[in-house]
CSV table of C-alpha atoms in Angstrom, one decimal:
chain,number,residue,atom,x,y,z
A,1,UNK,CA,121.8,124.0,101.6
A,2,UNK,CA,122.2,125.2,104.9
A,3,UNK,CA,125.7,126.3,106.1
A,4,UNK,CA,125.3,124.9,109.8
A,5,UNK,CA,124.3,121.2,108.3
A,6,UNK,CA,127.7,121.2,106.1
A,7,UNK,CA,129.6,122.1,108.9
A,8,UNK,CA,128.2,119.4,111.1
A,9,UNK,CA,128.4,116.8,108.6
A,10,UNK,CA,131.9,117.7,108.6
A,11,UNK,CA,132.6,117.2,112.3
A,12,UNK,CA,130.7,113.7,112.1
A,13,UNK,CA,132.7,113.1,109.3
A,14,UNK,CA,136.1,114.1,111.3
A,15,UNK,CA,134.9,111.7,114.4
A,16,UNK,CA,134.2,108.8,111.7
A,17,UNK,CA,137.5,109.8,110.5
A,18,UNK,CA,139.5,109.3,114.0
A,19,UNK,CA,138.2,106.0,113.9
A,20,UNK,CA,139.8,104.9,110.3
A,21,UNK,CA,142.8,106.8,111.9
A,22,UNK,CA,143.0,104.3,114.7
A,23,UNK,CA,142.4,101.5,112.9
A,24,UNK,CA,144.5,102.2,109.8
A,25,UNK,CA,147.8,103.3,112.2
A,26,UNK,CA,147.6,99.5,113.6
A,27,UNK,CA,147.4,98.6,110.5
A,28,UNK,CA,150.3,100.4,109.0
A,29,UNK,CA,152.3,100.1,111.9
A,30,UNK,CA,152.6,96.3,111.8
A,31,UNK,CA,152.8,96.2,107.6
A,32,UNK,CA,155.6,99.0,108.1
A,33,UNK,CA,158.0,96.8,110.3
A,34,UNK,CA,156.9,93.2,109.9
A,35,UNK,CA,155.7,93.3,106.5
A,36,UNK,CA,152.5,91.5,107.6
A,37,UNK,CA,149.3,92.5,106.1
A,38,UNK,CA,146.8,91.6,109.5
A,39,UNK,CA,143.3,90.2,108.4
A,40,UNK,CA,142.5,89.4,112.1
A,41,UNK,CA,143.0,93.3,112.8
A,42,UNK,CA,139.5,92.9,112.1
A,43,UNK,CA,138.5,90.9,114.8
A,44,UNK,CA,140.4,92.5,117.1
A,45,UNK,CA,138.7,96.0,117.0
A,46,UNK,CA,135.8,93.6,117.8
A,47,UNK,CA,137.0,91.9,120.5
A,48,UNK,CA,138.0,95.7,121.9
A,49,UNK,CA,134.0,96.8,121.6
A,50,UNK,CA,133.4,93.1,123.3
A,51,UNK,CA,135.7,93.6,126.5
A,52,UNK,CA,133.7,96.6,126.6
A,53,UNK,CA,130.8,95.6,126.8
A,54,UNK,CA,131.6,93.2,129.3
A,55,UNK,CA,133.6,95.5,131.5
A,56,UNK,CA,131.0,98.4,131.6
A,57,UNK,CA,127.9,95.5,132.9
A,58,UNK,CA,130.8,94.2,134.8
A,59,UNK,CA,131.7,97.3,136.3
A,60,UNK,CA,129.4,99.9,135.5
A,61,UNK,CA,132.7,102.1,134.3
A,62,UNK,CA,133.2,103.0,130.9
A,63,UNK,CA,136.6,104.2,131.6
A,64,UNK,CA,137.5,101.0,132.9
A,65,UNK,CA,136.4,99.6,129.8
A,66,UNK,CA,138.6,102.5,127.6
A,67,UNK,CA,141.5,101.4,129.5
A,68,UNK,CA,141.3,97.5,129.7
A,69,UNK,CA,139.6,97.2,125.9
A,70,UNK,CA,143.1,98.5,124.7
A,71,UNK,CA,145.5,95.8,127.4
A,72,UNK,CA,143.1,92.9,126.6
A,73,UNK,CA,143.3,93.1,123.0
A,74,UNK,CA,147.3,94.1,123.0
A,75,UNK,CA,147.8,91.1,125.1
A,76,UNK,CA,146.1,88.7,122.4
A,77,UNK,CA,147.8,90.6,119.6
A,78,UNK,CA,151.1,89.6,121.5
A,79,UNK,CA,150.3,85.9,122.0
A,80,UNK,CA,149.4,85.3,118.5
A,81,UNK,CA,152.2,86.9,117.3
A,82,UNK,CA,154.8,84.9,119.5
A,83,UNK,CA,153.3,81.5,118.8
A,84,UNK,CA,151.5,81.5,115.5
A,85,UNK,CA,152.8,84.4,113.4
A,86,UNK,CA,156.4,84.5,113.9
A,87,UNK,CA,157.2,81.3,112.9
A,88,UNK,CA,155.9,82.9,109.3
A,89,UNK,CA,158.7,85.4,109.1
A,90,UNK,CA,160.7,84.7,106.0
A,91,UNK,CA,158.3,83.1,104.5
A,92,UNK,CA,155.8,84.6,101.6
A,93,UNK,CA,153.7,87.5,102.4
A,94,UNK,CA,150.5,85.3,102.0
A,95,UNK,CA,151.4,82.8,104.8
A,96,UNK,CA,150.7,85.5,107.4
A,97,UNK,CA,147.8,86.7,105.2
A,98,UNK,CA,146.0,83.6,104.8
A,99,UNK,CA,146.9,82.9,109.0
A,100,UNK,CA,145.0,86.0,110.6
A,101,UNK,CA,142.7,85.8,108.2
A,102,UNK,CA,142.0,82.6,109.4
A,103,UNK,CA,142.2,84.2,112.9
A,104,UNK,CA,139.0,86.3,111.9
A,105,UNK,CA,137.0,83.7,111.1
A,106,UNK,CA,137.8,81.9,114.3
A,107,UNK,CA,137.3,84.9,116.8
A,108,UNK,CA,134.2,85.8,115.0
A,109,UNK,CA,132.7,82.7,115.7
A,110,UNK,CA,134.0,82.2,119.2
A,111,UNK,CA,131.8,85.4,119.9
A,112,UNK,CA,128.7,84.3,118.6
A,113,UNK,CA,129.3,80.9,121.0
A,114,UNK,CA,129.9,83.1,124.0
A,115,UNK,CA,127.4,86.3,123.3
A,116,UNK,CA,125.3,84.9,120.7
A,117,UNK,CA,124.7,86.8,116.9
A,118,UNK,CA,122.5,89.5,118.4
A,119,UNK,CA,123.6,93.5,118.5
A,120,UNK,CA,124.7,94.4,122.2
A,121,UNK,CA,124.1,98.2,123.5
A,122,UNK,CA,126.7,100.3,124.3
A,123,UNK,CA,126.0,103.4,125.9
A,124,UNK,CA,128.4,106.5,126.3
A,125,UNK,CA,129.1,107.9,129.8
A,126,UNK,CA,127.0,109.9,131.5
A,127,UNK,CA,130.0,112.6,131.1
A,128,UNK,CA,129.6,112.6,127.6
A,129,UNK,CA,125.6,111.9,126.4
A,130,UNK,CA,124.6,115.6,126.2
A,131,UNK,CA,125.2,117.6,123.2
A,132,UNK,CA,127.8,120.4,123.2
A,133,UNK,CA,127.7,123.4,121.5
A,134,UNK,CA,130.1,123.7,119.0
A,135,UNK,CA,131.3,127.3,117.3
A,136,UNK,CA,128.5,129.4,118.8
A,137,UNK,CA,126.7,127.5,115.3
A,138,UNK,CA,125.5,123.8,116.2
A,139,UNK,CA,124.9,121.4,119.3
A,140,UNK,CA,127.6,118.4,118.7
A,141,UNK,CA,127.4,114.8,120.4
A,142,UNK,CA,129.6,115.7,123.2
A,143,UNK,CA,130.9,111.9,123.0
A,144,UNK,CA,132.1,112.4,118.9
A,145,UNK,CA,133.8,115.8,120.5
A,146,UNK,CA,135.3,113.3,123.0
A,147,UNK,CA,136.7,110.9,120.2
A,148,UNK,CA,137.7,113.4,118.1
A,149,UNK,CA,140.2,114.7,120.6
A,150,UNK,CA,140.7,111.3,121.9
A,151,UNK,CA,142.4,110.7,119.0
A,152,UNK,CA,144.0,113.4,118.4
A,153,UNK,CA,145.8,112.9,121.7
A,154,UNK,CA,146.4,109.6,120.9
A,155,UNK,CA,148.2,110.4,117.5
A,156,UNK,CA,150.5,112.8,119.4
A,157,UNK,CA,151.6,110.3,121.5
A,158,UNK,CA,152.0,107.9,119.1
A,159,UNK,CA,154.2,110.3,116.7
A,160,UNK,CA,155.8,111.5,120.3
A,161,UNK,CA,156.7,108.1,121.6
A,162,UNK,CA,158.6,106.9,117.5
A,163,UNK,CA,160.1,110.6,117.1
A,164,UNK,CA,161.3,111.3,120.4
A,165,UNK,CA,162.3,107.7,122.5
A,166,UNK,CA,164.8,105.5,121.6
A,167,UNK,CA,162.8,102.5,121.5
A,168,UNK,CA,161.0,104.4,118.9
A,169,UNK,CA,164.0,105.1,117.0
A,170,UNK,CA,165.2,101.3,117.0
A,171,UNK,CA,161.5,100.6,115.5
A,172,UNK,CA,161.9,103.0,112.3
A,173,UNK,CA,165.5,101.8,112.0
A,174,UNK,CA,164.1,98.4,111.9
A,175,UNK,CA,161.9,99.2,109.2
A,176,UNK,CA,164.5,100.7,107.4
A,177,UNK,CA,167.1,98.3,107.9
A,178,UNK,CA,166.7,95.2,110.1
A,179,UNK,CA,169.8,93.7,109.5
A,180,UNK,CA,171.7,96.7,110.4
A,181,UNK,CA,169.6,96.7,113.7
A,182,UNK,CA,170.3,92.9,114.5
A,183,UNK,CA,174.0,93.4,114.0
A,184,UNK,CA,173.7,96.4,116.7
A,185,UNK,CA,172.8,93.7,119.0
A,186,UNK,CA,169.2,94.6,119.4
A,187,UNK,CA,166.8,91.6,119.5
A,188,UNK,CA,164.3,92.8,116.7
A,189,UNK,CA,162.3,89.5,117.6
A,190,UNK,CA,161.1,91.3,120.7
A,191,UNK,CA,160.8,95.0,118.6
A,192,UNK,CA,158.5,93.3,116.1
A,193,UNK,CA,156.8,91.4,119.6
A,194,UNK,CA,156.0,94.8,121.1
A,195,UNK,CA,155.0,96.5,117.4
A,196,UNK,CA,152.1,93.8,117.0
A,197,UNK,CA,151.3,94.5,120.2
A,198,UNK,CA,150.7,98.1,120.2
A,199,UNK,CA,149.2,97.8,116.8
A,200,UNK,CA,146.8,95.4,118.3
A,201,UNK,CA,145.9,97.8,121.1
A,202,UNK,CA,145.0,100.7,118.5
A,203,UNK,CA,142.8,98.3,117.1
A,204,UNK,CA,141.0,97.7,120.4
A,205,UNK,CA,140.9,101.4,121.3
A,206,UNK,CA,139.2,101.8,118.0
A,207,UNK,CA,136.4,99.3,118.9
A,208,UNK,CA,135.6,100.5,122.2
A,209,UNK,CA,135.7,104.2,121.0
A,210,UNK,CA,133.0,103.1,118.2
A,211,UNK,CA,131.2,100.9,120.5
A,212,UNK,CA,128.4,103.7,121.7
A,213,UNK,CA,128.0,105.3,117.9
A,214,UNK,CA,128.1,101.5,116.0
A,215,UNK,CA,126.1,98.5,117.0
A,216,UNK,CA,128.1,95.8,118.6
A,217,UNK,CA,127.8,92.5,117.5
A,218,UNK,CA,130.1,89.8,116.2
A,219,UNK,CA,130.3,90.6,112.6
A,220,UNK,CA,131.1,94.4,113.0
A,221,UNK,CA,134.9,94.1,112.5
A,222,UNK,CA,134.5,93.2,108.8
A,223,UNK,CA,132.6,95.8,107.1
A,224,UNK,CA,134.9,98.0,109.0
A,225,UNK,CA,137.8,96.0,108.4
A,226,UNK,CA,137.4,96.6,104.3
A,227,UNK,CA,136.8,100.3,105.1
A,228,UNK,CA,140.4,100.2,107.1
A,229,UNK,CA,142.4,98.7,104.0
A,230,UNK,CA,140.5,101.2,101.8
A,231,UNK,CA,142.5,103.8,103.9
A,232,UNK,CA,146.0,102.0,104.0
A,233,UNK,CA,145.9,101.9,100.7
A,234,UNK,CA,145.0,105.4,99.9
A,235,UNK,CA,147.7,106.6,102.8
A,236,UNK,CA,150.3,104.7,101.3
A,237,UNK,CA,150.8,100.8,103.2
A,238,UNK,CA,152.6,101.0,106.0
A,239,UNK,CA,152.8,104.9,106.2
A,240,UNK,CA,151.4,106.3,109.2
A,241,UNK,CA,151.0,110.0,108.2
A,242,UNK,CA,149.4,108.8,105.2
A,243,UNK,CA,146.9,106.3,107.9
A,244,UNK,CA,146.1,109.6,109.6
A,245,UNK,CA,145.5,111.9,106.3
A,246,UNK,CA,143.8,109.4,104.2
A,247,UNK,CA,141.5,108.2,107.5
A,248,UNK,CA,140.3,111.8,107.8
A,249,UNK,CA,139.9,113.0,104.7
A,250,UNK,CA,137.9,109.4,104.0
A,251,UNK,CA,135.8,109.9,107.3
A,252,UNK,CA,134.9,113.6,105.7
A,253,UNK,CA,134.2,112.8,102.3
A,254,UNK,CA,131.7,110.1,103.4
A,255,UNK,CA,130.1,112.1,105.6
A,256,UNK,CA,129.5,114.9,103.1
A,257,UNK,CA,128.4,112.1,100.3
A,258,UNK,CA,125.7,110.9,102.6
A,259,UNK,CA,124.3,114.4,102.9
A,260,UNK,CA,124.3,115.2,99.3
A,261,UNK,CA,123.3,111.4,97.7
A,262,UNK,CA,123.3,109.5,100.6
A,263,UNK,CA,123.3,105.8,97.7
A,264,UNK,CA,126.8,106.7,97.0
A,265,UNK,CA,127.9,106.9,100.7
A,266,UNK,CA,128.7,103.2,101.0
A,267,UNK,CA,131.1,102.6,97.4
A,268,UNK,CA,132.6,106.3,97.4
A,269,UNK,CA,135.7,105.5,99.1
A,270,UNK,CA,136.0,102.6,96.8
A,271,UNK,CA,136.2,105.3,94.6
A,272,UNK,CA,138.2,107.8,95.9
A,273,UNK,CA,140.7,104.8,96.3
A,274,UNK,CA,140.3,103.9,92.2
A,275,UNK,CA,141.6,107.8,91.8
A,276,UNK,CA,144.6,107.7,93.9
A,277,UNK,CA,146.0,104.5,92.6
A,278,UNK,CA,145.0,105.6,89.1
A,279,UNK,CA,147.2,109.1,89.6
A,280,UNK,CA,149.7,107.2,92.5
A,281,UNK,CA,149.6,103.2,92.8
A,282,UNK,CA,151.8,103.6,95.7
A,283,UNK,CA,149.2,105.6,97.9
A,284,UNK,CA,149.4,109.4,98.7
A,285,UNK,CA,152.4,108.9,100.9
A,286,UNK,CA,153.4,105.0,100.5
A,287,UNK,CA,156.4,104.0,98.6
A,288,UNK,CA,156.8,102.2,95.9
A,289,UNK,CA,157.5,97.8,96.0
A,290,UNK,CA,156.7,97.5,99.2
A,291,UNK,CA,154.8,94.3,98.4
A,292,UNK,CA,157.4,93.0,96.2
């Protein structure tokens, strides 16, 4: 097998893998401090490939569209939160579960009423259509070089912004210890507010970044919705270094499956998630009862 394909079917993997990252870090970052395992995250990195679309024939401007995907779909994650999932705090785990899954079903259907069931094209910018040369070995999608360090920057600011600020600080004491944090006199109703927020917006990023490599159309959030749990799970829930391992290493491994049996490439993360919670049920970096 050629040495150049292997390493190009690793960076495809690595940009498929930035995507999982995205979507798996909303994921986690919500089930780390709220305890609430988000079906409608879904729907959101949907509705973030939808505002998309209807910024960039709106405005012609795919940055535009990479900056107000992210707002619109932050500001729904915050409304639902404050008036439909809150009210479920305290309550059993699958109150909020069976809600925003709910909340899928819903939002899928309010596409297809307003854009109707068929795929939408997405093109990348101009900028970023020609193919870059990569190593001094291959010629790369320069858009999938784009994501790839999209993301990366994206991660940095993330880990930046709960390492380094205090409001990040008061969000992983709150996952530690909300009480403790309430008695401070911090109002962790409006922590958890902003949390499902920016969670939400990582979900949108996600679907406007895998708008011009994935069809758009109403349905897309699910398959990739499964694929997203496969990687919280194998990170460890509610883990974020284990969201960004597990999504990259995932992205990787199914990118080199389709080149060597390309059948397998759809179930071999299924797998790969069978191992680790054979050898670890709590995930490669998650701890153990968090469901509990």
């Amino acid at each position: 097998m050629d040495f150049n394909v292997i390493i190009m079917q690793l960076f495809t993997g690595l940009s498929l893998g930035m995507l999982y990252v995205l979507l798996a870090l909303g994921l986690s970052i919500i089930f780390g401090l709220l305890t609430v395992v988000n079906f409608a995250h879904g729907s959101m990195y949907m509705w973030g490939a939808f505002v998309g679309v209807f910024t960039v024939a709106w405005t012609g401007n795919f940055w535009a569209a990479l900056v107000l995907a992210p707002l619109g779909v932050g500001l729904y994650g915050l409304v639902i939160e404050r008036w439909l999932i809150r009210p479920l705090y305290g309550r059993d785990i699958n109150y909020p579960l069976l809600l925003t899954f709910g909340l899928q079903l819903i939002m899928i259907e309010v596409v297809r009423i307003f854009f109707g069931t068929s795929d939408h094209p997405f093109s990348a910018p101009a900028l970023l259509s020609m193919p870059l040369e990569v190593m001094g070995i291959f010629y790369f999608p320069a858009y999938r070089v784009f994501l790839i360090v999209f993301t990366a920057v994206i991660c940095f600011v993330l880990w930046f912004f709960l390492e380094k600020t205090d409001l990040g600080l008061i969000i992983r004491a709150g996952t530690r210890d909300p009480l403790m944090v309430r008695a401070l006199g911090i109002d962790m109703n409006l922590i958890w507010w902003l949390v499902f927020g920016i969670g939400s917006a990582l979900a949108g990023l996600a679907g406007i970044l895998a708008a011009p490599i994935r069809s758009v159309y109403p349905e897309m959030g699910i398959a990739m919705l499964v694929e997203c749990f496969v990687v919280t799970v194998v990170g460890g829930m509610g883990s974020l270094p284990g969201a960004i391992v597990a999504g990259i290493l995932l992205g990787i491994v199914s990118s080199l499956t389709t080149l060597v049996y390309p059948q397998m490439a759809d179930i071999v993360i299924f797998l790969v998630m069978a191992v680790v919670l054979l050898v670890r049920p709590s995930g490669l970096f998650g701890k153990a009862g968090l469901l509990e």
